[in-house]
Each structure stands twice: as structure tokens, then as C-alpha cells.
Coordinates of C-alpha atoms in Angstrom, one line a residue:
Chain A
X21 CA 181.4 -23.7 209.2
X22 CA 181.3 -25.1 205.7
X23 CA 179.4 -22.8 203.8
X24 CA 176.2 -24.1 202.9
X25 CA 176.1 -26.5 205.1
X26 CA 173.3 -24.5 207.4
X27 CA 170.0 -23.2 206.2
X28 CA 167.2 -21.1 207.2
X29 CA 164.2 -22.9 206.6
X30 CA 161.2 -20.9 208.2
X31 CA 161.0 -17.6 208.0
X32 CA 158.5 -15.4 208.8
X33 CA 157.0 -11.3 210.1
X34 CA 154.3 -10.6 212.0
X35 CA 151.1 -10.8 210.5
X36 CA 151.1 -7.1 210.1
X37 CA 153.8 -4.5 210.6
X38 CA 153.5 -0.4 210.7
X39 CA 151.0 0.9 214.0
X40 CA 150.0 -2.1 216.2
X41 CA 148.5 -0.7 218.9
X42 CA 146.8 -3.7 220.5
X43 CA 149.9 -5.6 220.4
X44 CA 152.2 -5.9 223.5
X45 CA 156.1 -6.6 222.2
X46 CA 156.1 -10.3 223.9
X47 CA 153.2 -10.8 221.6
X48 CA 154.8 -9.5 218.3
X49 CA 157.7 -12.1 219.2
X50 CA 155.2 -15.2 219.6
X51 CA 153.1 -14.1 216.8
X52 CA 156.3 -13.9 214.3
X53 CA 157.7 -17.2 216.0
X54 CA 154.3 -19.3 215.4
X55 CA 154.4 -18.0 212.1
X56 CA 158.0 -19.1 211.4
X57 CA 156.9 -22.4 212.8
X58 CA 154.2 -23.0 211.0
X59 CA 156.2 -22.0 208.0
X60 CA 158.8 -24.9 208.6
X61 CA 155.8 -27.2 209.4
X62 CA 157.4 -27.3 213.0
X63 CA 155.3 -27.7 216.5
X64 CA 156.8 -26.4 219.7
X65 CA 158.9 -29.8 220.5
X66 CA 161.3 -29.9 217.8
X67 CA 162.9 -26.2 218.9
X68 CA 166.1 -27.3 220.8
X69 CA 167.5 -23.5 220.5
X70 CA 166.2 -20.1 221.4
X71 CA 167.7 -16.7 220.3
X72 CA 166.5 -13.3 220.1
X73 CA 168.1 -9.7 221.6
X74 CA 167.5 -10.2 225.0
X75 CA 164.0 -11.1 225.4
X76 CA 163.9 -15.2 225.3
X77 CA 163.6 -16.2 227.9
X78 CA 160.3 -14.9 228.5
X79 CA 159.8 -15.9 224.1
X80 CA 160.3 -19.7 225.1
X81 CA 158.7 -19.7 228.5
X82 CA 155.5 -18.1 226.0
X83 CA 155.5 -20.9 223.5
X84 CA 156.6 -23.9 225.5
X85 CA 160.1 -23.9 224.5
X86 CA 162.5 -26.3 226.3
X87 CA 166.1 -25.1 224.9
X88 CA 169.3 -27.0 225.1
X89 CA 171.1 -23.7 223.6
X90 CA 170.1 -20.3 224.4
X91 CA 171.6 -17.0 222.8
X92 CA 170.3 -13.4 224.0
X93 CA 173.1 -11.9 222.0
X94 CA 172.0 -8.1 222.6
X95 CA 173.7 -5.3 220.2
X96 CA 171.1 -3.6 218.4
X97 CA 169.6 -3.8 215.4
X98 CA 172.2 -6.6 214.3
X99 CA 171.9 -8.7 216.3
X100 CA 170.0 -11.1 214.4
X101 CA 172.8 -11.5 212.2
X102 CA 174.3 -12.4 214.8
X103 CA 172.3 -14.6 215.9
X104 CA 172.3 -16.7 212.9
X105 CA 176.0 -16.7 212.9
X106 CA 176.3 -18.3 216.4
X107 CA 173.2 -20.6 215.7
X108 CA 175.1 -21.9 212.9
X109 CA 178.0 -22.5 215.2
X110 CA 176.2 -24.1 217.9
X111 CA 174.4 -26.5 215.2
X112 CA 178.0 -28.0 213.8
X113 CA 179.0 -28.0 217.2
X114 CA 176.1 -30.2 217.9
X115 CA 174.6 -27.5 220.8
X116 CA 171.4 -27.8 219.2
X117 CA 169.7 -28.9 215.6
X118 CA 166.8 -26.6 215.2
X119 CA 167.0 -22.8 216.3
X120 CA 163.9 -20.2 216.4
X121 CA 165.9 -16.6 216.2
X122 CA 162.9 -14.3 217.3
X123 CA 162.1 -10.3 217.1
X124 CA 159.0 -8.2 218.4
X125 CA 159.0 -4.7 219.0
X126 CA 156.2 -2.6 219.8
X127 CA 158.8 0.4 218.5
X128 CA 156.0 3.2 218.1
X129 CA 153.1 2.2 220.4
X130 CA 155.3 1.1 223.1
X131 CA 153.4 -1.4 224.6
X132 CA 155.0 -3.9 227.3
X133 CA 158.6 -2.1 226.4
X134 CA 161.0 -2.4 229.3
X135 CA 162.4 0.8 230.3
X136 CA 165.9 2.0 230.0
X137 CA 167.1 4.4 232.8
X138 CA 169.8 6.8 231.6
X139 CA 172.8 6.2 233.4
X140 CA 174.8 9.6 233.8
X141 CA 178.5 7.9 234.3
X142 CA 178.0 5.5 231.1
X143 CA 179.7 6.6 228.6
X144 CA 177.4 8.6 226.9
X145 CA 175.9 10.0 229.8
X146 CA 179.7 11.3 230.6
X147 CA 180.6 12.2 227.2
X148 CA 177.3 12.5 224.9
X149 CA 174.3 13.4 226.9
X150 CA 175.5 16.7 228.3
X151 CA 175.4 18.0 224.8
X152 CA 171.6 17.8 223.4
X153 CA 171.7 14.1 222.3
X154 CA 168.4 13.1 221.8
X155 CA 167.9 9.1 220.5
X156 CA 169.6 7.9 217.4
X157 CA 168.1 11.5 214.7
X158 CA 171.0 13.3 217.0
X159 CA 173.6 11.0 217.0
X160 CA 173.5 8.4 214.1
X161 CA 173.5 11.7 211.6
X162 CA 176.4 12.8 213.4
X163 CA 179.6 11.1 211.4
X164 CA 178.3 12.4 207.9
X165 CA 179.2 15.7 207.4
X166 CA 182.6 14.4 207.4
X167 CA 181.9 11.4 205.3
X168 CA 180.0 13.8 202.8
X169 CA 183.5 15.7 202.7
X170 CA 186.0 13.2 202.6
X171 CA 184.5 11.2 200.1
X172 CA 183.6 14.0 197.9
X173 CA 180.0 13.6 198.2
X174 CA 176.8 15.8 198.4
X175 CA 173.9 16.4 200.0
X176 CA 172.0 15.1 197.2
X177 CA 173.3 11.7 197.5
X178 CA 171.6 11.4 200.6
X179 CA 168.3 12.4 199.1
X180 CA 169.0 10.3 196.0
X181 CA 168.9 7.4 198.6
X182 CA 165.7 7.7 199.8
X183 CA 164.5 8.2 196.3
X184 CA 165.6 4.9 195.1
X185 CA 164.3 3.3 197.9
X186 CA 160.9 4.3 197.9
X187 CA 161.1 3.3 193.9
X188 CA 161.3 -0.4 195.9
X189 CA 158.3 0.5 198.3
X190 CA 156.2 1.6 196.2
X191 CA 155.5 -2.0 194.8
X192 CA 155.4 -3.2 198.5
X193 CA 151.8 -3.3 199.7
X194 CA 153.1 -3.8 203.3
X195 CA 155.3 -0.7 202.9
X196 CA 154.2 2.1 205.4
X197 CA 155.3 4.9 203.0
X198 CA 154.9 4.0 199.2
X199 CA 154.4 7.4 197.4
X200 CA 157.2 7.9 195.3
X201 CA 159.4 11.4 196.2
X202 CA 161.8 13.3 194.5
X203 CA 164.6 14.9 195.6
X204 CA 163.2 17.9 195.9
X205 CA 160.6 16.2 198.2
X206 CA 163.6 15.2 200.6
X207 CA 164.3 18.8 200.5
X208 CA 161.2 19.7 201.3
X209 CA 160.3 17.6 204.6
X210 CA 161.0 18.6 207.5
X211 CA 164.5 19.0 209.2
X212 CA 165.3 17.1 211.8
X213 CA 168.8 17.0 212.5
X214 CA 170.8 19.2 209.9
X215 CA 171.6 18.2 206.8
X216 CA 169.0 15.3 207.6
X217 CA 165.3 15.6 206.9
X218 CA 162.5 13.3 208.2
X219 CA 162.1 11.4 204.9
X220 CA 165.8 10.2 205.3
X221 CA 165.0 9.3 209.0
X222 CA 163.7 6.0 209.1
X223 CA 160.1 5.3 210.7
X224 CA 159.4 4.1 213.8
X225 CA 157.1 1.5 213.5
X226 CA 155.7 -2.1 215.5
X227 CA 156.4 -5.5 214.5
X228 CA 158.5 -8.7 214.5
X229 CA 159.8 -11.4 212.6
X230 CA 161.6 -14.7 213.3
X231 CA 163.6 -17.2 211.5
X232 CA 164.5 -21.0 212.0
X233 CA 167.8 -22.2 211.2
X234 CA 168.7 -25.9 211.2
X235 CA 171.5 -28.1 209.5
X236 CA 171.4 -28.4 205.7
X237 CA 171.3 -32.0 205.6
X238 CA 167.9 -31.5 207.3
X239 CA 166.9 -29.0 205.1
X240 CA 165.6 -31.1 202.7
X241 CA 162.4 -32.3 205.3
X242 CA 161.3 -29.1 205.1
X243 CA 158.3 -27.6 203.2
X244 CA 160.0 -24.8 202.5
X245 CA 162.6 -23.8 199.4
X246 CA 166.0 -23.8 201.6
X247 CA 168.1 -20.3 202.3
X248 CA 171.6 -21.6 202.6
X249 CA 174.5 -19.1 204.6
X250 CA 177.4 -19.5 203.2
X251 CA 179.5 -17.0 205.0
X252 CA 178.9 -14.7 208.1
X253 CA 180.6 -12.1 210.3
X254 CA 180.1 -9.7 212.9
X255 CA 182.7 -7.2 215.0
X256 CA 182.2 -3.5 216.8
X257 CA 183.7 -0.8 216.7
X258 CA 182.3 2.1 219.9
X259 CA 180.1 2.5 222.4
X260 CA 179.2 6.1 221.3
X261 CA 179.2 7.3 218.5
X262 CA 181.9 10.0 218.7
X263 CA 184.3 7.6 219.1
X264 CA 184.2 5.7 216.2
X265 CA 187.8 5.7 214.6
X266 CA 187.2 7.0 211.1
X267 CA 183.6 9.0 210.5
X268 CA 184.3 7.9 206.7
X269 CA 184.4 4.6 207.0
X270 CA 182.4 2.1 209.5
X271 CA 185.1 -0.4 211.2
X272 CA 182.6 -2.3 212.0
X273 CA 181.1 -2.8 208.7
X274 CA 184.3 -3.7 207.1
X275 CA 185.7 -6.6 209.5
X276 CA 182.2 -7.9 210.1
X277 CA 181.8 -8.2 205.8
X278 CA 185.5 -9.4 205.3
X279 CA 184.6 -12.2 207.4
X280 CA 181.8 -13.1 205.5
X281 CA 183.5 -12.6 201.7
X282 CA 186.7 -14.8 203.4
X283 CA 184.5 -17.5 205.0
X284 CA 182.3 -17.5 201.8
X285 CA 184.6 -17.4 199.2
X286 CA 182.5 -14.9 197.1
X287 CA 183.0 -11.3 196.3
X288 CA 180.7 -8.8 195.5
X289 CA 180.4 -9.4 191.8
X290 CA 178.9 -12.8 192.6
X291 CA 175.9 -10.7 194.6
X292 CA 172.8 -10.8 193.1
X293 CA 170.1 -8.6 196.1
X294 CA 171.8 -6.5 198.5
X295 CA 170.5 -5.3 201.9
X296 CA 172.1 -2.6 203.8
X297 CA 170.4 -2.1 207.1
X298 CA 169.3 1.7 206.5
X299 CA 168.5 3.4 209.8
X300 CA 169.2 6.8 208.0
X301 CA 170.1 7.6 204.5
X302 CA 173.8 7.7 204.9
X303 CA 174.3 4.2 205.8
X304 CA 173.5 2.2 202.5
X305 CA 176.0 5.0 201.1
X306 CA 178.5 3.4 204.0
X307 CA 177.7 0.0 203.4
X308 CA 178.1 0.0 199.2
X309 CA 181.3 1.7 200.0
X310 CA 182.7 -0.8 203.3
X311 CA 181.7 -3.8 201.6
X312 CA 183.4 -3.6 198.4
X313 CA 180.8 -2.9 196.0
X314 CA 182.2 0.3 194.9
X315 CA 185.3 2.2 195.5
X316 CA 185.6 5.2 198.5
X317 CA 183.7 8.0 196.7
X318 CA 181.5 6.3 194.5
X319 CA 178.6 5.3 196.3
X320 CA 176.5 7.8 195.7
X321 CA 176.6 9.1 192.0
X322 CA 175.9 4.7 191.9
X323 CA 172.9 5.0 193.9
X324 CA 171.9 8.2 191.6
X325 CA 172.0 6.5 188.8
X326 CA 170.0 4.1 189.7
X327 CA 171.9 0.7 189.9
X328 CA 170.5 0.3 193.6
X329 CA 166.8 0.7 192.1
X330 CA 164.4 -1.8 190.3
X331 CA 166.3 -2.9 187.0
X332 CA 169.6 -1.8 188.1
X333 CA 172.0 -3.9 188.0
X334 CA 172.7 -4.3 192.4
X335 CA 169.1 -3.7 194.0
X336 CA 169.3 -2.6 197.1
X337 CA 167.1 -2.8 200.2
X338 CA 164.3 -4.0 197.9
X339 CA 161.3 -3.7 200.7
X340 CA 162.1 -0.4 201.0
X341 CA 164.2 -0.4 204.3
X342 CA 163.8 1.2 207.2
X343 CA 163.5 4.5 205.7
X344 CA 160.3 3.2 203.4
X345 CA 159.0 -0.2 204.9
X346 CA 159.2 -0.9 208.5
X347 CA 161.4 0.0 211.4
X348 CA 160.4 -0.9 215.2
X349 CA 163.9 0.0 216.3
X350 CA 166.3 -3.0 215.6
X351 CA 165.6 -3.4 211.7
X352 CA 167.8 -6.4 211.2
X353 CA 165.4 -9.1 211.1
X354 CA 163.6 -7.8 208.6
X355 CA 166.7 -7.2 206.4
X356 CA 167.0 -11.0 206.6
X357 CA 163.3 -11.5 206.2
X358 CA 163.4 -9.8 202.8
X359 CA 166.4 -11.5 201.5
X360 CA 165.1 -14.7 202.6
X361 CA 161.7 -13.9 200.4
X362 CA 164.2 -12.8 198.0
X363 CA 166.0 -15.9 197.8
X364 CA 162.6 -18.0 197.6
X365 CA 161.0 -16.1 195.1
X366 CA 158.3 -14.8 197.1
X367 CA 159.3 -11.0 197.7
X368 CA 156.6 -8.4 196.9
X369 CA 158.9 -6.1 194.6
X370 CA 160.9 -9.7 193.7
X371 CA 164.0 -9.4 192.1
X372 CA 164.5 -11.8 188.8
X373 CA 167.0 -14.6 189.4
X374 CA 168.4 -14.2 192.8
X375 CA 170.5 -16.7 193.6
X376 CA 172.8 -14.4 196.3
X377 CA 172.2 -12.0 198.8
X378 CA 174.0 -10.4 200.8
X379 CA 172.8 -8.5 204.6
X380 CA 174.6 -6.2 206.1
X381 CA 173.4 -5.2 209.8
X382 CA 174.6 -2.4 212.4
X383 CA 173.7 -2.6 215.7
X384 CA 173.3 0.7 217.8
X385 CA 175.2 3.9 216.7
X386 CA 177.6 2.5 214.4
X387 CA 178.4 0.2 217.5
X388 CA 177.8 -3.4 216.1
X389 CA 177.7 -4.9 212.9
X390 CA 176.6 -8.3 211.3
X391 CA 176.7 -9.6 207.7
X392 CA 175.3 -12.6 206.3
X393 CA 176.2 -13.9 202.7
X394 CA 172.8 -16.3 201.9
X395 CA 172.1 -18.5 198.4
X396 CA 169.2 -20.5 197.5
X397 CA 171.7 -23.3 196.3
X398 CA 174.3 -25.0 198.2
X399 CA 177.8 -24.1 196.9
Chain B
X14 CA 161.8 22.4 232.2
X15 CA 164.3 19.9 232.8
X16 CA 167.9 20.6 233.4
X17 CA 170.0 19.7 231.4
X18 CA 172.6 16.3 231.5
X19 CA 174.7 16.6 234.2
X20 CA 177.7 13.7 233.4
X21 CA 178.6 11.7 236.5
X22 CA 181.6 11.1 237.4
X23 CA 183.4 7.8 237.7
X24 CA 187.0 7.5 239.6
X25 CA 188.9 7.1 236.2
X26 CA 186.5 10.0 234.8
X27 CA 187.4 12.0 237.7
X28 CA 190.1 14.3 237.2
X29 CA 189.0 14.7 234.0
X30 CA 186.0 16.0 235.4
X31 CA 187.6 17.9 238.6
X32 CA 190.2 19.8 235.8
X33 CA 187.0 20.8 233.5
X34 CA 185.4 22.6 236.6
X35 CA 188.6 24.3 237.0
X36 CA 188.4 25.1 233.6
X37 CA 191.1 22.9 232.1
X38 CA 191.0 20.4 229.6
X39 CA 192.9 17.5 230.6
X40 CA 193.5 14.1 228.3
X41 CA 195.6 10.9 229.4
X42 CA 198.8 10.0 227.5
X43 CA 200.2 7.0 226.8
X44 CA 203.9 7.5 227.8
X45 CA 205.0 3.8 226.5
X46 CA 203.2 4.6 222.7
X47 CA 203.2 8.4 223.0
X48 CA 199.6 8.4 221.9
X49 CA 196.7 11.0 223.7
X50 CA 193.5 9.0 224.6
X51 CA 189.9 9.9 225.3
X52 CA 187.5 9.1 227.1
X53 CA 189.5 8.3 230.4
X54 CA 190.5 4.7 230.9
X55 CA 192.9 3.4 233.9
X56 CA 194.6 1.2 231.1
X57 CA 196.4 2.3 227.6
X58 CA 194.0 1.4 225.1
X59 CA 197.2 0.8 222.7
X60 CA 199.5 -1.9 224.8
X61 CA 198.6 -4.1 227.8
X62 CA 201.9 -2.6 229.5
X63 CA 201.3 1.0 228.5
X64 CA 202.2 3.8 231.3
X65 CA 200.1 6.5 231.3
X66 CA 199.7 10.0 232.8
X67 CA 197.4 13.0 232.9
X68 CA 198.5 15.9 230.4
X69 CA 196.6 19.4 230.0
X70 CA 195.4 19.4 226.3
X71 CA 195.8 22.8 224.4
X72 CA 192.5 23.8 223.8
X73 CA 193.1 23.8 220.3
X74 CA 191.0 21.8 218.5
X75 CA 188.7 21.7 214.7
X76 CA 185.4 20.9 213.9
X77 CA 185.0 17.6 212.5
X78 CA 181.6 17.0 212.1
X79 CA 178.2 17.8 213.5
X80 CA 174.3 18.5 213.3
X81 CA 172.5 21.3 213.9
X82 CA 169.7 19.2 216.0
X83 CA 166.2 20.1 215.9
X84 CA 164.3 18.5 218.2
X85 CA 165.4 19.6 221.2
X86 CA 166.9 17.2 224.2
X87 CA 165.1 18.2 227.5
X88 CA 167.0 21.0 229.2
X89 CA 167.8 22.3 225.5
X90 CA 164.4 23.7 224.8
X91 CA 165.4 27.1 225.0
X92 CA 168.6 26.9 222.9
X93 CA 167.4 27.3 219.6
X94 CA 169.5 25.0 216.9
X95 CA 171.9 23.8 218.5
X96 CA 175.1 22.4 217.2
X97 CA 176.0 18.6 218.0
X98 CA 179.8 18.2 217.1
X99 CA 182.5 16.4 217.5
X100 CA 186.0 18.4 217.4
X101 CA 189.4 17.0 216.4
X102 CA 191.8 18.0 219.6
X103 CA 195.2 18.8 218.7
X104 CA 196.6 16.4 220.7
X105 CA 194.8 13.6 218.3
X106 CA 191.4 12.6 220.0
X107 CA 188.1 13.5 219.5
X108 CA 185.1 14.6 221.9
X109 CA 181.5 15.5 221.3
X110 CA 180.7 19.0 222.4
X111 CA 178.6 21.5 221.7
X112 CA 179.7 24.9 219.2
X113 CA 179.5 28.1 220.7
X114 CA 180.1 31.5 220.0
X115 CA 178.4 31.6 216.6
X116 CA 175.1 31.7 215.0
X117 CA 174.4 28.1 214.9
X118 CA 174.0 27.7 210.7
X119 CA 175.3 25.6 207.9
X120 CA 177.2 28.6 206.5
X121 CA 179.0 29.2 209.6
X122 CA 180.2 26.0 211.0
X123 CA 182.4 25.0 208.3
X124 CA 184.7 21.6 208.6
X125 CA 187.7 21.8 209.8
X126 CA 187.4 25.3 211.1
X127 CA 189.8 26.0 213.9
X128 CA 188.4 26.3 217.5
X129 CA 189.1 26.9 220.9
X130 CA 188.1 25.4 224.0
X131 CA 185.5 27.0 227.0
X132 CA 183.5 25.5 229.8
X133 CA 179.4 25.6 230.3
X134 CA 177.9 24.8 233.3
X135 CA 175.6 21.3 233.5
X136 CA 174.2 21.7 236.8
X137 CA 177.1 21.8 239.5
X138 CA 179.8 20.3 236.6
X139 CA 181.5 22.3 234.1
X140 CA 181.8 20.7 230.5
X141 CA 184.3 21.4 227.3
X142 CA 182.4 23.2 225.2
X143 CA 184.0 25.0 221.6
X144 CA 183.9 28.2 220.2
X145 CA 185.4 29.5 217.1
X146 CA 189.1 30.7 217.6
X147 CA 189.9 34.2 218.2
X148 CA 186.3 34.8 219.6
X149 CA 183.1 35.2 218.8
X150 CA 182.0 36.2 216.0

């Protein structure tokens, strides 16, 4: 793909996010896809493609959809990224023209939520399960004592991250937590899984969003102020989480954003907004570090001193993030959303001058990752 | 209350599993590379021609990272904190376990800290567990 030559150009959440308890998941994904349409100024007959993790066929069968190219690309919270990637592939490969990506997740009030059985001879039911895992606060945290050690980092850097972040929220009326906190606040909230307390735990929230990606030559037709991709990538690194190679560094984070520097031709200085999909404090600290913004070590004195935070010279995860604005379980496609209204000029806590952003996704427990390098002018 | 996780064998996880209930921690090898792997696999991870072969692991192993969870997975409830780790094994790969043997605190379960192995019962299946080296303290 050239980049630039494929741009988002609807993009849209559900009319609310945080607790939606009247809202069945099927219906947070149609409500976020009309709203994407209706963004682009598009009716149900002009989407030839359908993505989303896992749920479209029943999405296009809701709304009418008639897809010549279909992509249920499942891998957690990234796989929107993903999505977008291979969307831009199947447009230069001709598959399709126009692509609604959709997410809804009724992540807290669990309402029309498939089931998932635990399965005692997976792989974590062998090798994770028998030892007190219980969802992602018991096994995402895992890796970061040794991070914290190897890369000469404290405790406080965690906290500092949440900090910053809620600097972000707090000018985000959608924001479910927008008080700001201290660090001694993050020491104060409740422990959840040692050294992790709940206000570096992100919420657990309902919602959805969805996105429309077509070719950039047809861009132009569009209401809307065009969000070019100019590089992508995406890779994996472990099915569980104890078997990731390296607890310092994510694998998957550093092939899936070499991809996206190499097929871009940028480099973080040419960043302008950065999103770091931030399930749990330690993972913007991973990302600065995996991407290339900072050397190994230095994440966290950079997020203390406030160069992630409004003014500072990289923002960071400026909706707040999972830990401060919404998370219904697979965050990702709201890390697009924001840099999309970002890129547009229409953020809530907006960012002066952003011409680059940069989205970096994981998908399950350090399993997947996605990144997305997006302008608002074609190279 | 629940029981806790019982892991279920499958036939390349079996002898890993029939070894732990006699007590024994074994690991496959790749002869061809000379590289230990974990979780069992019937291929080498590390060459599409790789021979491999069941070995009995030392027991030796050091803490590499964990939590002290605390909220509880079913069948844990009466634990207390409990430690979630994952332990470097001398031979070279790594395994989620549980710490016992100690006071589950910060102060005590310190990186790198050297550890032997022991079994716990998960229903009818024994399981590595890891407790400091040269007993409990």
C-alpha cells in the first residue's frame, strides 16, 4: 500500500459510552455503524465490506449489508487495527471500495454477550488457570515486576501514568472518571493485583464505535476532513501470557510498529498525538519504550515529567484511555476514534496542530498487537 | 466453593502431566538445537527437523516475576494473597506457578530469588508449584 493512498472517512462512537444498561452488544455495534454512516453521508448500499472481531455477520445481516469482502479478524482489543490494515489491502486489491470496521461491547452490563466456556486443555487452562488466574487484573500485571527491574524503573512510574492521563480526562466530558488524582491517590485505591491498584486498572465499561475506510481518491466525495494511513502493522507474540519471550519488552509491539515506521517512512520525531492502547498502567510505559520514542529505561521519568500530558511535547492517550475514559474490553477502536478526532480537529481535550498520529493496539494478554501511523494530509 | 482448576491433559501434555503426579518435573529438549522448551509441543519450536525428547528438569528454578492477586479466582477463596508467578527454570524456560512456602508479601518474594520445585494437588492432578530453596521459611 502507498501510503496515503487509503483514508478513513467516517468515524464515529456510540452515542454514549460508560454504563448502558438497556443496550444489547449487537445494538452498540449498529448504533456506532449508523453513526459512522451517517458521518460519511453513506446509506446501507454503498458498504461493499464488513469487518469487526467476530461479530459481522450478525452486524451486516442487522443493517442490510451485502459484503463482497468480509473480515472477522478476532485478536483482542487490536484487532481493529487490524482491521484497517487488511481493509486497506483488500481496497488496492480491488476486494471492495468502501469498508464499515464495527465494535459494540456491552463490557460491564453484559447484555447479549456470548459466553466463553473455559477450556481445561487450552493452554491456559493447562498451564495458567490452575494457579489463581482470574481475567486480564491477574495476568496482564504479571510481566511488570520484571520490567520495573530491568529497566530501572519504579513503582511510581506506574502511578505517574495514570496521573497524566486523567490530566487528559479531565477536559473530556465523556470521560467516566475525570477527577484529577495524585500519586498518592494511586497509592491510596485499592489493591487489586500487587503492585497494581484499581486506578491503574482500566474500567470496564459499555460501548462501540466504527470507522469507514475507503480509497483516497474517493476521499475527496466525502463530507468529512479525510484521515489518511500511511503505514500499518500488526504481529503476535503468545497465547498466554507467561510465555511471552522477554517480560521487558513486548515482541509484539516492536514488529507490529517497525512495520508501520518502514511502510510509512516516518519516525517518531515526525509524531505529533500518540495513542498507546492502555489496558493497565504499564503498557503506555511499554509502548513509549517498543516504539522508539524513548530509549529502554526512560519511559517513565518522560511520562513524569509530563511530556505525555497536555502541553508536553508527545501527548499521549489524550481521551484519557482505558484507565480514564472508556473500556468495554477491546479498547482499540476507540484508540483510533480519538486519533481520528484528533486528526480532524474535533477532539474534546484537542491537541494544537496535529498533523500525525500514531495507534498502537494489543490484543489479549500481550498476545496481539496492531499500529496504525494516520495524517490529516496525504504524504 | 468451587475447586480449584484442574488442567486437562492433552496427548502431547501428557507425560508432562503423568511425571508431575509422580512428582517430577519433566521439559522436552530439542536434541537438533540443544534448546529446553515449554509448554509441551510434538514439534521443536526452533527447526522444522528438530528431534526432540523428554528430559527431567532440575527443579531449580528463580522467580521472575509475579503478583500477589487479590481477588481471588474460584477455588482460591480461602488462600489469602496469593502469589501469581512465573519462575525462570534452570534449564532455560519459564512456567507460571504459584509461590509457596513463604508469607506471601512484597518483602519476601524478591526477583530473582532462588527456588525449588514441589507439587499441589488440583483435584486428582498434581501441579509444579515453587517454594523458596532450602525450605520454608
Amino acid at each position: 500500500m502507498k501510503p496515503g493512498s487509503i483514508a478513513i472517512v467516517g468515524a464515529a462512537e456510540t452515542d454514549e459510552v460508560g454504563k448502558l444498561p438497556n443496550h444489547s452488544q449487537i445494538h452498540l455495534h449498529v448504533e456506532a455503524a449508523r453513526n459512522a454512516m451517517r458521518d460519511a453521508q453513506l446509506d446501507v448500499g454503498d458498504i461493499d465490506g464488513i469487518a469487526g472481531a467476530g461479530a459481522s455477520i450478525e452486524v451486516a445481516w442487522h443493517l442490510g449489508i451485502k459484503p463482497t469482502y468480509v473480515d472477522t479478524t478476532a485478536v483482542g482489543g487490536t484487532s481493529f487495527l487490524l482491521h484497517v490494515r487488511h481493509a486497506a489491502a483488500a481496497i488496492t486489491a480491488g476486494h471492495a471500495k468502501t469498508v464499515l470496521i464495527t465494535h459494540g461491547e456491552s463490557g460491564r452490563s453484559r447484555n447479549g454477550v456470548p459466553g466463553r466456556a473455559p477450556d481445561a486443555s487450552g493452554p491456559s487452562g493447562q498451564y495458567e488457570a490452575p494457579y489463581g488466574v482470574f481475567g486480564p487484573p491477574s495476568m496482564f500485571t504479571v510481566p511488570v515486576l520484571r520490567f520495573l527491574k530491568d529497566r530501572g524503573l519504579t513503582q511510581d512510574h506506574l502511578a505517574e501514568v495514570a496521573v497524566a492521563q486523567r490530566r487528559w480526562s479531565s477536559q473530556v466530558p465523556r470521560a467516566m472518571m475525570r477527577d484529577l488524582i495524585t500519586v498518592e491517590d494511586v497509592y491510596a485505591s485499592r489493591m487489586i493485583a500487587y503492585p497494581f491498584h484499581i486506578l491503574e486498572v482500566c474500567l470496564v465499561t459499555d460501548g462501540g464505535g466504527a470507522l469507514i475506510v475507503t480509497s483516497a481518491e474517493r476521499a475527496k466525495d466525502f463530507p468529512t476532513k479525510p484521515v489518511y494511513l500511511l503505514g500499518s502493522g500488526e504481529s503476535m507474540e503468545t497465547p498466554i501470557v507467561s510465555q511471552m519471550d522477554d517480560f521487558a519488552t513486548s515482541g509484539g509491539f516492536t514488529r507490529s510498529s517497525n512495520s508501520a515506521w518502514t511502510e510509512s517512512g516516518l519516525s517518531p520525531k515526525d509524531i505529533d498525538h500518540l495513542m498507546v492502547y492502555d489496558a493497565f498502567a504499564h503498557l503506555p510505559l511499554y509502548g513509549l519504550e517498543d516504539l522508539g520514542f524513548v530509549g529502554k529505561g526512560e519511559s517513565g521519568d518522560f511520562v513524569a515529567e509530563g511530556h505525555t500530558s497536555p502541553g508536553g511535547k508527545l501527548p499521549m492517550n489524550t481521551n484519557g484511555g482505558g484507565l480514564s475514559y472508556t473500556h468495554s474490553g477491546m479498547y482499540g477502536m476507540y484508540a483510533i476514534q480519538e486519533s481520528v478526532r484528533q486528526l480532524r480537529g474535533e477532539a474534546a481535550a484537542q491537541v494544537p496542530n496535529v498533523k500525525t498520529s500514531f495507534v498502537q493496539g494489543v490484543g489479549g494478554m500481550f498476545m496481539a498487537a496492531g499500529s496504525l501511523v494516520l495524517a490529516n494530509e496525504q504524504p | 466453593m468451587a475447586d480449584k482448576p484442574v488442567p486437562k491433559p492433552t496427548p502431547e501434555s501428557k507425560p508432562y502431566w503423568d511425571h508431575a503426579n509422580e512428582g517430577e518435573l519433566w521439559l522436552q529438549k530439542c536434541v537438533t538445537t540443544g534448546k529446553h522448551f515449554f509448554p509441551p509441543r510434538n514439534y521443536s519450536p526452533f527447526t522444522i527437523g528438530g528431534e526432540i525428547e523428554w528430559v527431567k528438569a532440575s527443579g531449580k528454578a528463580t522467580l521472575y516475576s509475579y503478583v500477589i492477586n487479590h481477588r481471588p479466582a474460584p477455588g482460591f477463596e480461602d488462600d489469602g494473597l496469593y502469589a501469581i508467578a512465573v519462575v525462570q527454570l534452570e534449564e532455560g524456560p519459564r512456567l507460571m506457578t504459584n509461590i509457596v512456602g513463604i508469607e506471601i508479601t512484597p518483602e519476601n518474594l524478591v526477583l530473582d530469588m532462588p527456588l525449588t520445585v514441589q507439587f499441589e494437588a488440583r483435584g486428582e492432578q498434581q501441579v509444579p508449584v515453587f517454594a523458596p530453596e532450602g525450605g520454608s521459611k
